[in-house]
Protein backbone atom coordinates (compact mmCIF):
# COMPACT_ATOMS: atom_id res chain seq x y z
CA UNK A 1 0.00 0.00 0.00
CA UNK A 2 1.11 3.54 -0.67
CA UNK A 3 0.88 6.50 1.63
CA UNK A 4 2.00 10.10 1.88
CA UNK A 5 2.92 12.11 4.94
CA UNK A 6 3.13 15.87 4.81
CA UNK A 7 4.86 17.46 7.77
CA UNK A 8 3.11 20.57 8.96
CA UNK A 9 -0.51 21.30 8.22
CA UNK A 10 0.32 25.02 8.19
CA UNK A 11 3.53 26.71 7.11
CA UNK A 12 4.15 30.45 7.24
CA UNK A 13 6.95 32.19 5.40
CA UNK A 14 7.73 35.83 4.74
CA UNK A 15 7.41 37.19 1.25
CA UNK A 16 10.75 36.70 -0.51
CA UNK A 17 11.84 33.88 1.80
CA UNK A 18 12.48 30.27 0.90
CA UNK A 19 9.49 27.98 0.76
CA UNK A 20 10.01 24.39 1.90
CA UNK A 21 7.08 22.00 2.13
CA UNK A 22 7.95 18.52 3.29
CA UNK A 23 6.61 15.27 1.90
CA UNK A 24 7.56 11.69 2.66
CA UNK A 25 6.06 8.73 0.92
CA UNK A 26 5.75 5.02 1.39
CA UNK A 27 5.55 2.70 -1.58
CA UNK A 28 6.43 -0.94 -2.21
CA UNK A 29 6.89 -0.25 -5.92
CA UNK A 30 8.65 2.59 -7.72
CA UNK A 31 6.56 5.64 -7.00
CA UNK A 32 5.31 8.37 -9.21
CA UNK A 33 5.10 11.57 -7.22
CA UNK A 34 3.12 14.75 -7.64
CA UNK A 35 2.57 18.10 -6.03
CA UNK A 36 -0.81 19.73 -6.53
CA UNK A 37 -1.88 23.22 -5.49
CA UNK A 38 -5.40 24.23 -4.53
CA UNK A 39 -6.31 27.90 -4.36
CA UNK A 40 -9.35 28.87 -2.30
CA UNK A 41 -12.59 27.59 -3.79
CA UNK A 42 -10.81 26.12 -6.78
CA UNK A 43 -9.82 22.69 -8.06
CA UNK A 44 -6.50 20.93 -8.01
CA UNK A 45 -3.73 22.15 -10.28
CA UNK A 46 -0.64 20.09 -10.98
CA UNK A 47 2.53 21.91 -9.96
CA UNK A 48 5.03 19.24 -10.93
CA UNK A 49 5.56 15.51 -11.15
CA UNK A 50 8.29 12.92 -10.93
CA UNK A 51 7.94 9.71 -12.92
CA UNK A 52 11.40 8.57 -14.00
CA UNK A 53 14.72 10.16 -14.94
CA UNK A 54 16.04 13.34 -13.41
CA UNK A 55 15.34 13.46 -9.71
CA UNK A 56 15.11 17.25 -9.57
CA UNK A 57 11.94 18.31 -11.27
CA UNK A 58 10.86 21.83 -12.04
CA UNK A 59 7.27 22.92 -12.13
CA UNK A 60 5.15 25.95 -12.67
CA UNK A 61 5.41 29.22 -10.76
CA UNK A 62 9.08 28.66 -9.86
CA UNK A 63 8.53 25.56 -7.74
CA UNK A 64 10.75 22.52 -7.83
CA UNK A 65 11.02 19.23 -5.97
CA UNK A 66 13.67 16.61 -5.56
CA UNK A 67 13.00 12.89 -5.41
CA UNK A 68 15.28 11.28 -2.84
CA UNK A 69 14.77 7.54 -2.82
CA UNK A 70 17.10 6.95 0.14
CA UNK A 71 15.05 9.35 2.25
CA UNK A 72 11.69 8.46 0.67
CA UNK A 73 11.13 12.18 0.31
CA UNK A 74 9.80 14.58 -2.30
CA UNK A 75 10.04 18.01 -0.71
CA UNK A 76 8.73 21.06 -2.54
CA UNK A 77 10.79 24.25 -2.64
CA UNK A 78 10.69 27.73 -4.07
CA UNK A 79 13.57 30.15 -3.58
CA UNK A 80 11.48 33.26 -3.05
CA UNK A 81 7.88 33.26 -1.85
CA UNK A 82 5.28 35.50 -3.41
CA UNK A 83 1.98 36.56 -1.94
CA UNK A 84 0.20 34.69 -4.73
CA UNK A 85 1.70 31.40 -3.50
CA UNK A 86 -0.68 31.34 -0.56
CA UNK A 87 -2.70 28.16 -1.09
CA UNK A 88 -3.06 24.55 0.00
CA UNK A 89 -0.42 22.17 -1.33
CA UNK A 90 -0.92 18.43 -1.66
CA UNK A 91 1.76 15.85 -2.17
CA UNK A 92 0.53 12.70 -3.90
CA UNK A 93 1.76 9.30 -5.02
CA UNK A 94 0.70 6.66 -7.48
CA UNK A 95 2.33 3.70 -9.16
CA UNK A 96 2.42 2.25 -12.59
CA UNK A 97 0.09 -0.51 -11.48
CA UNK A 98 -2.51 1.49 -9.61
CA UNK A 99 -4.57 4.16 -11.23
CA UNK A 100 -5.61 5.96 -8.11
CA UNK A 101 -3.68 8.86 -6.66
CA UNK A 102 -3.06 8.82 -2.93
CA UNK A 103 -2.96 12.31 -1.48
CA UNK A 104 -1.35 13.64 1.65
CA UNK A 105 -3.38 15.69 4.10
CA UNK A 106 -2.14 18.93 2.64
CA UNK A 107 -0.11 21.88 3.85
CA UNK A 108 -1.59 25.34 3.91
CA UNK A 109 1.04 27.89 2.97
CA UNK A 110 0.68 31.37 4.43
CA UNK A 111 2.76 34.23 3.08
CA UNK A 112 3.56 37.02 5.51
CA UNK A 113 4.07 40.53 4.13
CA UNK B 1 -6.03 24.31 -23.33
CA UNK B 2 -8.50 21.47 -22.82
CA UNK B 3 -9.96 21.15 -19.36
CA UNK B 4 -12.25 19.01 -17.29
CA UNK B 5 -15.56 20.66 -16.46
CA UNK B 6 -18.03 19.83 -13.73
CA UNK B 7 -21.62 20.81 -13.08
CA UNK B 8 -23.12 22.07 -10.92
CA UNK B 9 -20.51 23.98 -8.98
CA UNK B 10 -22.63 23.74 -5.84
CA UNK B 11 -25.49 21.37 -5.08
CA UNK B 12 -27.65 21.48 -2.00
CA UNK B 13 -29.87 18.50 -1.30
CA UNK B 14 -31.85 17.00 1.51
CA UNK B 15 -30.82 13.81 3.24
CA UNK B 16 -32.20 10.76 1.45
CA UNK B 17 -32.42 12.43 -1.94
CA UNK B 18 -30.60 11.26 -5.03
CA UNK B 19 -27.99 13.47 -6.63
CA UNK B 20 -26.13 13.24 -9.88
CA UNK B 21 -22.86 15.05 -10.29
CA UNK B 22 -21.76 15.61 -13.84
CA UNK B 23 -18.35 15.82 -15.42
CA UNK B 24 -17.12 16.35 -18.95
CA UNK B 25 -13.61 14.89 -19.18
CA UNK B 26 -11.02 15.95 -21.72
CA UNK B 27 -12.23 14.60 -25.03
CA UNK B 28 -9.50 12.11 -25.97
CA UNK B 29 -8.97 10.78 -22.46
CA UNK B 30 -9.70 7.18 -21.63
CA UNK B 31 -9.44 6.96 -17.84
CA UNK B 32 -11.87 8.68 -15.52
CA UNK B 33 -11.91 9.18 -11.78
CA UNK B 34 -13.91 10.58 -8.93
CA UNK B 35 -12.36 11.86 -5.74
CA UNK B 36 -13.86 13.65 -2.79
CA UNK B 37 -12.60 16.09 -0.20
CA UNK B 38 -14.51 16.53 3.02
CA UNK B 39 -14.03 20.06 4.33
CA UNK B 40 -10.63 20.42 5.95
CA UNK B 41 -9.52 16.91 5.08
CA UNK B 42 -7.44 15.33 2.37
CA UNK B 43 -8.55 14.36 -1.09
CA UNK B 44 -9.71 10.73 -1.19
CA UNK B 45 -10.04 8.38 -4.12
CA UNK B 46 -13.53 7.07 -4.81
CA UNK B 47 -13.50 5.20 -8.10
CA UNK B 48 -11.72 4.78 -11.41
CA UNK B 49 -13.43 3.93 -14.68
CA UNK B 50 -12.00 2.59 -17.93
CA UNK B 51 -13.49 0.94 -20.97
CA UNK B 52 -16.99 1.43 -19.64
CA UNK B 53 -16.44 -0.35 -16.38
CA UNK B 54 -15.13 0.32 -12.91
CA UNK B 55 -11.40 -0.41 -12.63
CA UNK B 56 -11.10 0.11 -8.92
CA UNK B 57 -13.17 1.51 -6.11
CA UNK B 58 -12.45 2.49 -2.55
CA UNK B 59 -14.22 1.46 0.63
CA UNK B 60 -16.09 4.75 0.50
CA UNK B 61 -17.71 3.79 -2.81
CA UNK B 62 -20.47 1.61 -1.43
CA UNK B 63 -23.78 0.54 -2.98
CA UNK B 64 -25.14 4.07 -2.65
CA UNK B 65 -22.69 5.25 -5.30
CA UNK B 66 -22.64 4.53 -9.01
CA UNK B 67 -20.86 5.91 -12.03
CA UNK B 68 -21.82 6.04 -15.64
CA UNK B 69 -20.58 7.32 -18.94
CA UNK B 70 -23.94 7.61 -20.65
CA UNK B 71 -23.09 9.23 -23.95
CA UNK B 72 -19.36 9.10 -24.60
CA UNK B 73 -18.72 12.59 -23.30
CA UNK B 74 -20.27 12.92 -19.85
CA UNK B 75 -19.11 11.01 -16.80
CA UNK B 76 -21.52 11.01 -13.88
CA UNK B 77 -21.44 10.13 -10.22
CA UNK B 78 -24.77 9.23 -8.67
CA UNK B 79 -25.43 9.05 -4.96
CA UNK B 80 -28.69 7.18 -4.54
CA UNK B 81 -29.71 8.26 -1.05
CA UNK B 82 -27.56 11.03 0.33
CA UNK B 83 -26.39 11.15 3.92
CA UNK B 84 -25.11 14.09 5.90
CA UNK B 85 -21.60 12.67 5.73
CA UNK B 86 -21.69 12.81 1.95
CA UNK B 87 -21.26 16.56 2.18
CA UNK B 88 -17.95 17.23 0.49
CA UNK B 89 -16.26 18.62 -2.59
CA UNK B 90 -16.32 16.06 -5.37
CA UNK B 91 -13.61 16.19 -8.01
CA UNK B 92 -13.69 14.52 -11.37
CA UNK B 93 -10.41 13.74 -13.12
CA UNK B 94 -9.40 12.25 -16.43
CA UNK B 95 -6.22 10.88 -17.88
CA UNK B 96 -5.00 9.94 -21.30
CA UNK B 97 -3.38 6.88 -19.84
CA UNK B 98 -3.58 5.19 -16.48
CA UNK B 99 -1.08 4.86 -13.69
CA UNK B 100 1.72 7.34 -13.69
CA UNK B 101 0.31 9.73 -16.20
CA UNK B 102 -1.10 13.06 -15.19
CA UNK B 103 -4.69 13.21 -14.09
CA UNK B 104 -6.40 16.46 -14.95
CA UNK B 105 -8.84 17.61 -12.31
CA UNK B 106 -12.04 19.54 -12.70
CA UNK B 107 -12.97 22.49 -10.47
CA UNK B 108 -15.18 20.34 -8.27
CA UNK B 109 -18.79 20.23 -7.17
CA UNK B 110 -19.52 21.20 -3.61
CA UNK B 111 -22.28 18.95 -2.31
CA UNK B 112 -24.12 20.04 0.80
CA UNK B 113 -26.55 17.57 2.35
CA UNK B 114 -28.97 19.06 4.86
JSON list of N, CA and C in Angstrom, two decimals, chain B residues 45-103:
[
{"chain": "B", "resi": 45, "resn": "UNK", "atom": "N", "xyz": [-9.62, 9.09, -2.93]},
{"chain": "B", "resi": 45, "resn": "UNK", "atom": "CA", "xyz": [-10.04, 8.38, -4.12]},
{"chain": "B", "resi": 45, "resn": "UNK", "atom": "C", "xyz": [-11.38, 7.68, -3.89]},
{"chain": "B", "resi": 46, "resn": "UNK", "atom": "N", "xyz": [-12.26, 7.79, -4.87]},
{"chain": "B", "resi": 46, "resn": "UNK", "atom": "CA", "xyz": [-13.53, 7.07, -4.81]},
{"chain": "B", "resi": 46, "resn": "UNK", "atom": "C", "xyz": [-13.54, 5.90, -5.80]},
{"chain": "B", "resi": 47, "resn": "UNK", "atom": "N", "xyz": [-13.31, 6.21, -7.08]},
{"chain": "B", "resi": 47, "resn": "UNK", "atom": "CA", "xyz": [-13.50, 5.20, -8.10]},
{"chain": "B", "resi": 47, "resn": "UNK", "atom": "C", "xyz": [-12.74, 5.59, -9.36]},
{"chain": "B", "resi": 48, "resn": "UNK", "atom": "N", "xyz": [-12.30, 4.57, -10.09]},
{"chain": "B", "resi": 48, "resn": "UNK", "atom": "CA", "xyz": [-11.72, 4.78, -11.41]},
{"chain": "B", "resi": 48, "resn": "UNK", "atom": "C", "xyz": [-12.51, 3.99, -12.43]},
{"chain": "B", "resi": 49, "resn": "UNK", "atom": "N", "xyz": [-12.52, 4.46, -13.65]},
{"chain": "B", "resi": 49, "resn": "UNK", "atom": "CA", "xyz": [-13.43, 3.93, -14.68]},
{"chain": "B", "resi": 49, "resn": "UNK", "atom": "C", "xyz": [-12.68, 3.91, -15.99]},
{"chain": "B", "resi": 50, "resn": "UNK", "atom": "N", "xyz": [-12.69, 2.76, -16.65]},
{"chain": "B", "resi": 50, "resn": "UNK", "atom": "CA", "xyz": [-12.00, 2.59, -17.93]},
{"chain": "B", "resi": 50, "resn": "UNK", "atom": "C", "xyz": [-12.74, 1.60, -18.77]},
{"chain": "B", "resi": 51, "resn": "UNK", "atom": "N", "xyz": [-12.86, 1.88, -20.03]},
{"chain": "B", "resi": 51, "resn": "UNK", "atom": "CA", "xyz": [-13.49, 0.94, -20.97]},
{"chain": "B", "resi": 51, "resn": "UNK", "atom": "C", "xyz": [-14.89, 0.56, -20.51]},
{"chain": "B", "resi": 52, "resn": "UNK", "atom": "N", "xyz": [-15.59, 1.58, -20.04]},
{"chain": "B", "resi": 52, "resn": "UNK", "atom": "CA", "xyz": [-16.99, 1.43, -19.64]},
{"chain": "B", "resi": 52, "resn": "UNK", "atom": "C", "xyz": [-17.22, 0.53, -18.44]},
{"chain": "B", "resi": 53, "resn": "UNK", "atom": "N", "xyz": [-16.22, 0.39, -17.62]},
{"chain": "B", "resi": 53, "resn": "UNK", "atom": "CA", "xyz": [-16.44, -0.35, -16.38]},
{"chain": "B", "resi": 53, "resn": "UNK", "atom": "C", "xyz": [-15.53, 0.18, -15.28]},
{"chain": "B", "resi": 54, "resn": "UNK", "atom": "N", "xyz": [-15.91, -0.10, -14.06]},
{"chain": "B", "resi": 54, "resn": "UNK", "atom": "CA", "xyz": [-15.13, 0.32, -12.91]},
{"chain": "B", "resi": 54, "resn": "UNK", "atom": "C", "xyz": [-13.83, -0.49, -12.87]},
{"chain": "B", "resi": 55, "resn": "UNK", "atom": "N", "xyz": [-12.70, 0.24, -12.75]},
{"chain": "B", "resi": 55, "resn": "UNK", "atom": "CA", "xyz": [-11.40, -0.41, -12.63]},
{"chain": "B", "resi": 55, "resn": "UNK", "atom": "C", "xyz": [-11.09, -0.72, -11.18]},
{"chain": "B", "resi": 56, "resn": "UNK", "atom": "N", "xyz": [-11.38, 0.25, -10.33]},
{"chain": "B", "resi": 56, "resn": "UNK", "atom": "CA", "xyz": [-11.10, 0.11, -8.92]},
{"chain": "B", "resi": 56, "resn": "UNK", "atom": "C", "xyz": [-12.03, 1.04, -8.15]},
{"chain": "B", "resi": 57, "resn": "UNK", "atom": "N", "xyz": [-12.38, 0.64, -6.97]},
{"chain": "B", "resi": 57, "resn": "UNK", "atom": "CA", "xyz": [-13.17, 1.51, -6.11]},
{"chain": "B", "resi": 57, "resn": "UNK", "atom": "C", "xyz": [-12.68, 1.41, -4.69]},
{"chain": "B", "resi": 58, "resn": "UNK", "atom": "N", "xyz": [-12.89, 2.47, -3.93]},
{"chain": "B", "resi": 58, "resn": "UNK", "atom": "CA", "xyz": [-12.45, 2.49, -2.55]},
{"chain": "B", "resi": 58, "resn": "UNK", "atom": "C", "xyz": [-13.57, 1.99, -1.64]},
{"chain": "B", "resi": 59, "resn": "UNK", "atom": "N", "xyz": [-13.22, 1.88, -0.37]},
{"chain": "B", "resi": 59, "resn": "UNK", "atom": "CA", "xyz": [-14.22, 1.46, 0.63]},
{"chain": "B", "resi": 59, "resn": "UNK", "atom": "C", "xyz": [-15.37, 2.47, 0.74]},
{"chain": "B", "resi": 60, "resn": "UNK", "atom": "N", "xyz": [-15.06, 3.71, 0.42]},
{"chain": "B", "resi": 60, "resn": "UNK", "atom": "CA", "xyz": [-16.09, 4.75, 0.50]},
{"chain": "B", "resi": 60, "resn": "UNK", "atom": "C", "xyz": [-17.18, 4.50, -0.54]},
{"chain": "B", "resi": 61, "resn": "UNK", "atom": "N", "xyz": [-16.81, 3.97, -1.66]},
{"chain": "B", "resi": 61, "resn": "UNK", "atom": "CA", "xyz": [-17.71, 3.79, -2.81]},
{"chain": "B", "resi": 61, "resn": "UNK", "atom": "C", "xyz": [-18.57, 2.56, -2.56]},
{"chain": "B", "resi": 62, "resn": "UNK", "atom": "N", "xyz": [-19.60, 2.74, -1.74]},
{"chain": "B", "resi": 62, "resn": "UNK", "atom": "CA", "xyz": [-20.47, 1.61, -1.43]},
{"chain": "B", "resi": 62, "resn": "UNK", "atom": "C", "xyz": [-21.65, 1.56, -2.40]},
{"chain": "B", "resi": 63, "resn": "UNK", "atom": "N", "xyz": [-22.65, 0.77, -2.06]},
{"chain": "B", "resi": 63, "resn": "UNK", "atom": "CA", "xyz": [-23.78, 0.54, -2.98]},
{"chain": "B", "resi": 63, "resn": "UNK", "atom": "C", "xyz": [-24.61, 1.79, -3.24]},
{"chain": "B", "resi": 64, "resn": "UNK", "atom": "N", "xyz": [-24.41, 2.82, -2.43]},
{"chain": "B", "resi": 64, "resn": "UNK", "atom": "CA", "xyz": [-25.14, 4.07, -2.65]},
{"chain": "B", "resi": 64, "resn": "UNK", "atom": "C", "xyz": [-24.57, 4.87, -3.83]},
{"chain": "B", "resi": 65, "resn": "UNK", "atom": "N", "xyz": [-23.36, 4.52, -4.24]},
{"chain": "B", "resi": 65, "resn": "UNK", "atom": "CA", "xyz": [-22.69, 5.25, -5.30]},
{"chain": "B", "resi": 65, "resn": "UNK", "atom": "C", "xyz": [-22.73, 4.45, -6.60]},
{"chain": "B", "resi": 66, "resn": "UNK", "atom": "N", "xyz": [-22.80, 5.16, -7.70]},
{"chain": "B", "resi": 66, "resn": "UNK", "atom": "CA", "xyz": [-22.64, 4.53, -9.01]},
{"chain": "B", "resi": 66, "resn": "UNK", "atom": "C", "xyz": [-22.06, 5.54, -9.98]},
{"chain": "B", "resi": 67, "resn": "UNK", "atom": "N", "xyz": [-21.41, 5.04, -11.00]},
{"chain": "B", "resi": 67, "resn": "UNK", "atom": "CA", "xyz": [-20.86, 5.91, -12.03]},
{"chain": "B", "resi": 67, "resn": "UNK", "atom": "C", "xyz": [-21.32, 5.42, -13.38]},
{"chain": "B", "resi": 68, "resn": "UNK", "atom": "N", "xyz": [-21.33, 6.36, -14.32]},
{"chain": "B", "resi": 68, "resn": "UNK", "atom": "CA", "xyz": [-21.82, 6.04, -15.64]},
{"chain": "B", "resi": 68, "resn": "UNK", "atom": "C", "xyz": [-21.19, 6.99, -16.65]},
{"chain": "B", "resi": 69, "resn": "UNK", "atom": "N", "xyz": [-21.01, 6.47, -17.84]},
{"chain": "B", "resi": 69, "resn": "UNK", "atom": "CA", "xyz": [-20.58, 7.32, -18.94]},
{"chain": "B", "resi": 69, "resn": "UNK", "atom": "C", "xyz": [-21.65, 7.16, -20.02]},
{"chain": "B", "resi": 70, "resn": "UNK", "atom": "N", "xyz": [-22.73, 7.90, -19.88]},
{"chain": "B", "resi": 70, "resn": "UNK", "atom": "CA", "xyz": [-23.94, 7.61, -20.65]},
{"chain": "B", "resi": 70, "resn": "UNK", "atom": "C", "xyz": [-23.85, 7.88, -22.15]},
{"chain": "B", "resi": 71, "resn": "UNK", "atom": "N", "xyz": [-23.02, 8.82, -22.55]},
{"chain": "B", "resi": 71, "resn": "UNK", "atom": "CA", "xyz": [-23.09, 9.23, -23.95]},
{"chain": "B", "resi": 71, "resn": "UNK", "atom": "C", "xyz": [-21.73, 9.47, -24.58]},
{"chain": "B", "resi": 72, "resn": "UNK", "atom": "N", "xyz": [-20.68, 8.96, -24.01]},
{"chain": "B", "resi": 72, "resn": "UNK", "atom": "CA", "xyz": [-19.36, 9.10, -24.60]},
{"chain": "B", "resi": 72, "resn": "UNK", "atom": "C", "xyz": [-18.68, 10.42, -24.31]},
{"chain": "B", "resi": 73, "resn": "UNK", "atom": "N", "xyz": [-19.38, 11.35, -23.66]},
{"chain": "B", "resi": 73, "resn": "UNK", "atom": "CA", "xyz": [-18.72, 12.59, -23.30]},
{"chain": "B", "resi": 73, "resn": "UNK", "atom": "C", "xyz": [-18.87, 12.88, -21.81]},
{"chain": "B", "resi": 74, "resn": "UNK", "atom": "N", "xyz": [-20.07, 12.67, -21.27]},
{"chain": "B", "resi": 74, "resn": "UNK", "atom": "CA", "xyz": [-20.27, 12.92, -19.85]},
{"chain": "B", "resi": 74, "resn": "UNK", "atom": "C", "xyz": [-19.84, 11.73, -19.00]},
{"chain": "B", "resi": 75, "resn": "UNK", "atom": "N", "xyz": [-19.46, 12.04, -17.78]},
{"chain": "B", "resi": 75, "resn": "UNK", "atom": "CA", "xyz": [-19.11, 11.01, -16.80]},
{"chain": "B", "resi": 75, "resn": "UNK", "atom": "C", "xyz": [-19.80, 11.42, -15.51]},
{"chain": "B", "resi": 76, "resn": "UNK", "atom": "N", "xyz": [-20.69, 10.60, -15.02]},
{"chain": "B", "resi": 76, "resn": "UNK", "atom": "CA", "xyz": [-21.52, 11.01, -13.88]},
{"chain": "B", "resi": 76, "resn": "UNK", "atom": "C", "xyz": [-21.26, 10.17, -12.65]},
{"chain": "B", "resi": 77, "resn": "UNK", "atom": "N", "xyz": [-21.46, 10.81, -11.51]},
{"chain": "B", "resi": 77, "resn": "UNK", "atom": "CA", "xyz": [-21.44, 10.13, -10.22]},
{"chain": "B", "resi": 77, "resn": "UNK", "atom": "C", "xyz": [-22.81, 10.29, -9.61]},
{"chain": "B", "resi": 78, "resn": "UNK", "atom": "N", "xyz": [-23.45, 9.19, -9.28]},
{"chain": "B", "resi": 78, "resn": "UNK", "atom": "CA", "xyz": [-24.77, 9.23, -8.67]},
{"chain": "B", "resi": 78, "resn": "UNK", "atom": "C", "xyz": [-24.66, 8.75, -7.23]},
{"chain": "B", "resi": 79, "resn": "UNK", "atom": "N", "xyz": [-25.28, 9.50, -6.34]},
{"chain": "B", "resi": 79, "resn": "UNK", "atom": "CA", "xyz": [-25.43, 9.05, -4.96]},
{"chain": "B", "resi": 79, "resn": "UNK", "atom": "C", "xyz": [-26.92, 8.81, -4.77]},
{"chain": "B", "resi": 80, "resn": "UNK", "atom": "N", "xyz": [-27.28, 7.58, -4.48]},
{"chain": "B", "resi": 80, "resn": "UNK", "atom": "CA", "xyz": [-28.69, 7.18, -4.54]},
{"chain": "B", "resi": 80, "resn": "UNK", "atom": "C", "xyz": [-29.50, 7.79, -3.40]},
{"chain": "B", "resi": 81, "resn": "UNK", "atom": "N", "xyz": [-28.99, 7.75, -2.21]},
{"chain": "B", "resi": 81, "resn": "UNK", "atom": "CA", "xyz": [-29.71, 8.26, -1.05]},
{"chain": "B", "resi": 81, "resn": "UNK", "atom": "C", "xyz": [-28.70, 8.97, -0.17]},
{"chain": "B", "resi": 82, "resn": "UNK", "atom": "N", "xyz": [-28.64, 10.28, -0.31]},
{"chain": "B", "resi": 82, "resn": "UNK", "atom": "CA", "xyz": [-27.56, 11.03, 0.33]},
{"chain": "B", "resi": 82, "resn": "UNK", "atom": "C", "xyz": [-27.67, 11.02, 1.85]},
{"chain": "B", "resi": 83, "resn": "UNK", "atom": "N", "xyz": [-26.50, 11.04, 2.47]},
{"chain": "B", "resi": 83, "resn": "UNK", "atom": "CA", "xyz": [-26.39, 11.15, 3.92]},
{"chain": "B", "resi": 83, "resn": "UNK", "atom": "C", "xyz": [-25.65, 12.44, 4.25]},
{"chain": "B", "resi": 84, "resn": "UNK", "atom": "N", "xyz": [-25.79, 12.86, 5.49]},
{"chain": "B", "resi": 84, "resn": "UNK", "atom": "CA", "xyz": [-25.11, 14.09, 5.90]},
{"chain": "B", "resi": 84, "resn": "UNK", "atom": "C", "xyz": [-23.61, 14.01, 5.64]},
{"chain": "B", "resi": 85, "resn": "UNK", "atom": "N", "xyz": [-23.06, 12.83, 5.88]},
{"chain": "B", "resi": 85, "resn": "UNK", "atom": "CA", "xyz": [-21.60, 12.67, 5.73]},
{"chain": "B", "resi": 85, "resn": "UNK", "atom": "C", "xyz": [-21.13, 12.63, 4.29]},
{"chain": "B", "resi": 86, "resn": "UNK", "atom": "N", "xyz": [-22.07, 12.69, 3.35]},
{"chain": "B", "resi": 86, "resn": "UNK", "atom": "CA", "xyz": [-21.69, 12.81, 1.95]},
{"chain": "B", "resi": 86, "resn": "UNK", "atom": "C", "xyz": [-21.34, 14.24, 1.57]},
{"chain": "B", "resi": 87, "resn": "UNK", "atom": "N", "xyz": [-21.60, 15.17, 2.46]},
{"chain": "B", "resi": 87, "resn": "UNK", "atom": "CA", "xyz": [-21.26, 16.56, 2.18]},
{"chain": "B", "resi": 87, "resn": "UNK", "atom": "C", "xyz": [-19.75, 16.68, 1.99]},
{"chain": "B", "resi": 88, "resn": "UNK", "atom": "N", "xyz": [-19.36, 17.18, 0.84]},
{"chain": "B", "resi": 88, "resn": "UNK", "atom": "CA", "xyz": [-17.95, 17.23, 0.49]},
{"chain": "B", "resi": 88, "resn": "UNK", "atom": "C", "xyz": [-17.81, 17.93, -0.85]},
{"chain": "B", "resi": 89, "resn": "UNK", "atom": "N", "xyz": [-16.56, 18.18, -1.23]},
{"chain": "B", "resi": 89, "resn": "UNK", "atom": "CA", "xyz": [-16.26, 18.62, -2.59]},
{"chain": "B", "resi": 89, "resn": "UNK", "atom": "C", "xyz": [-15.92, 17.37, -3.39]},
{"chain": "B", "resi": 90, "resn": "UNK", "atom": "N", "xyz": [-16.55, 17.22, -4.52]},
{"chain": "B", "resi": 90, "resn": "UNK", "atom": "CA", "xyz": [-16.32, 16.06, -5.37]},
{"chain": "B", "resi": 90, "resn": "UNK", "atom": "C", "xyz": [-15.57, 16.50, -6.63]},
{"chain": "B", "resi": 91, "resn": "UNK", "atom": "N", "xyz": [-14.44, 15.86, -6.86]},
{"chain": "B", "resi": 91, "resn": "UNK", "atom": "CA", "xyz": [-13.61, 16.19, -8.01]},
{"chain": "B", "resi": 91, "resn": "UNK", "atom": "C", "xyz": [-13.66, 15.05, -9.03]},
{"chain": "B", "resi": 92, "resn": "UNK", "atom": "N", "xyz": [-13.83, 15.44, -10.26]},
{"chain": "B", "resi": 92, "resn": "UNK", "atom": "CA", "xyz": [-13.69, 14.52, -11.37]},
{"chain": "B", "resi": 92, "resn": "UNK", "atom": "C", "xyz": [-12.30, 14.70, -11.95]},
{"chain": "B", "resi": 93, "resn": "UNK", "atom": "N", "xyz": [-11.71, 13.64, -12.47]},
{"chain": "B", "resi": 93, "resn": "UNK", "atom": "CA", "xyz": [-10.41, 13.74, -13.12]},
{"chain": "B", "resi": 93, "resn": "UNK", "atom": "C", "xyz": [-10.39, 12.81, -14.32]},
{"chain": "B", "resi": 94, "resn": "UNK", "atom": "N", "xyz": [-9.56, 13.15, -15.29]},
{"chain": "B", "resi": 94, "resn": "UNK", "atom": "CA", "xyz": [-9.40, 12.25, -16.43]},
{"chain": "B", "resi": 94, "resn": "UNK", "atom": "C", "xyz": [-7.94, 12.19, -16.81]},
{"chain": "B", "resi": 95, "resn": "UNK", "atom": "N", "xyz": [-7.60, 11.12, -17.49]},
{"chain": "B", "resi": 95, "resn": "UNK", "atom": "CA", "xyz": [-6.22, 10.88, -17.88]},
{"chain": "B", "resi": 95, "resn": "UNK", "atom": "C", "xyz": [-6.18, 10.20, -19.23]},
{"chain": "B", "resi": 96, "resn": "UNK", "atom": "N", "xyz": [-5.14, 10.57, -20.01]},
{"chain": "B", "resi": 96, "resn": "UNK", "atom": "CA", "xyz": [-5.00, 9.94, -21.30]},
{"chain": "B", "resi": 96, "resn": "UNK", "atom": "C", "xyz": [-4.57, 8.49, -21.18]},
{"chain": "B", "resi": 97, "resn": "UNK", "atom": "N", "xyz": [-3.82, 8.23, -20.12]},
{"chain": "B", "resi": 97, "resn": "UNK", "atom": "CA", "xyz": [-3.38, 6.88, -19.84]},
{"chain": "B", "resi": 97, "resn": "UNK", "atom": "C", "xyz": [-3.44, 6.69, -18.34]},
{"chain": "B", "resi": 98, "resn": "UNK", "atom": "N", "xyz": [-3.45, 5.45, -17.91]},
{"chain": "B", "resi": 98, "resn": "UNK", "atom": "CA", "xyz": [-3.58, 5.19, -16.48]},
{"chain": "B", "resi": 98, "resn": "UNK", "atom": "C", "xyz": [-2.25, 5.29, -15.76]},
{"chain": "B", "resi": 99, "resn": "UNK", "atom": "N", "xyz": [-2.29, 4.96, -14.49]},
{"chain": "B", "resi": 99, "resn": "UNK", "atom": "CA", "xyz": [-1.08, 4.86, -13.69]},
{"chain": "B", "resi": 99, "resn": "UNK", "atom": "C", "xyz": [-0.35, 6.15, -13.51]},
{"chain": "B", "resi": 100, "resn": "UNK", "atom": "N", "xyz": [0.84, 6.24, -14.03]},
{"chain": "B", "resi": 100, "resn": "UNK", "atom": "CA", "xyz": [1.72, 7.34, -13.69]},
{"chain": "B", "resi": 100, "resn": "UNK", "atom": "C", "xyz": [1.41, 8.62, -14.45]},
{"chain": "B", "resi": 101, "resn": "UNK", "atom": "N", "xyz": [0.52, 8.55, -15.39]},
{"chain": "B", "resi": 101, "resn": "UNK", "atom": "CA", "xyz": [0.31, 9.73, -16.20]},
{"chain": "B", "resi": 101, "resn": "UNK", "atom": "C", "xyz": [-0.60, 10.72, -15.51]},
{"chain": "B", "resi": 102, "resn": "UNK", "atom": "N", "xyz": [-0.44, 11.97, -15.90]},
{"chain": "B", "resi": 102, "resn": "UNK", "atom": "CA", "xyz": [-1.10, 13.06, -15.19]},
{"chain": "B", "resi": 102, "resn": "UNK", "atom": "C", "xyz": [-2.61, 12.92, -15.28]},
{"chain": "B", "resi": 103, "resn": "UNK", "atom": "N", "xyz": [-3.24, 13.11, -14.15]},
{"chain": "B", "resi": 103, "resn": "UNK", "atom": "CA", "xyz": [-4.69, 13.21, -14.09]},
{"chain": "B", "resi": 103, "resn": "UNK", "atom": "C", "xyz": [-5.04, 14.69, -14.05]}
]
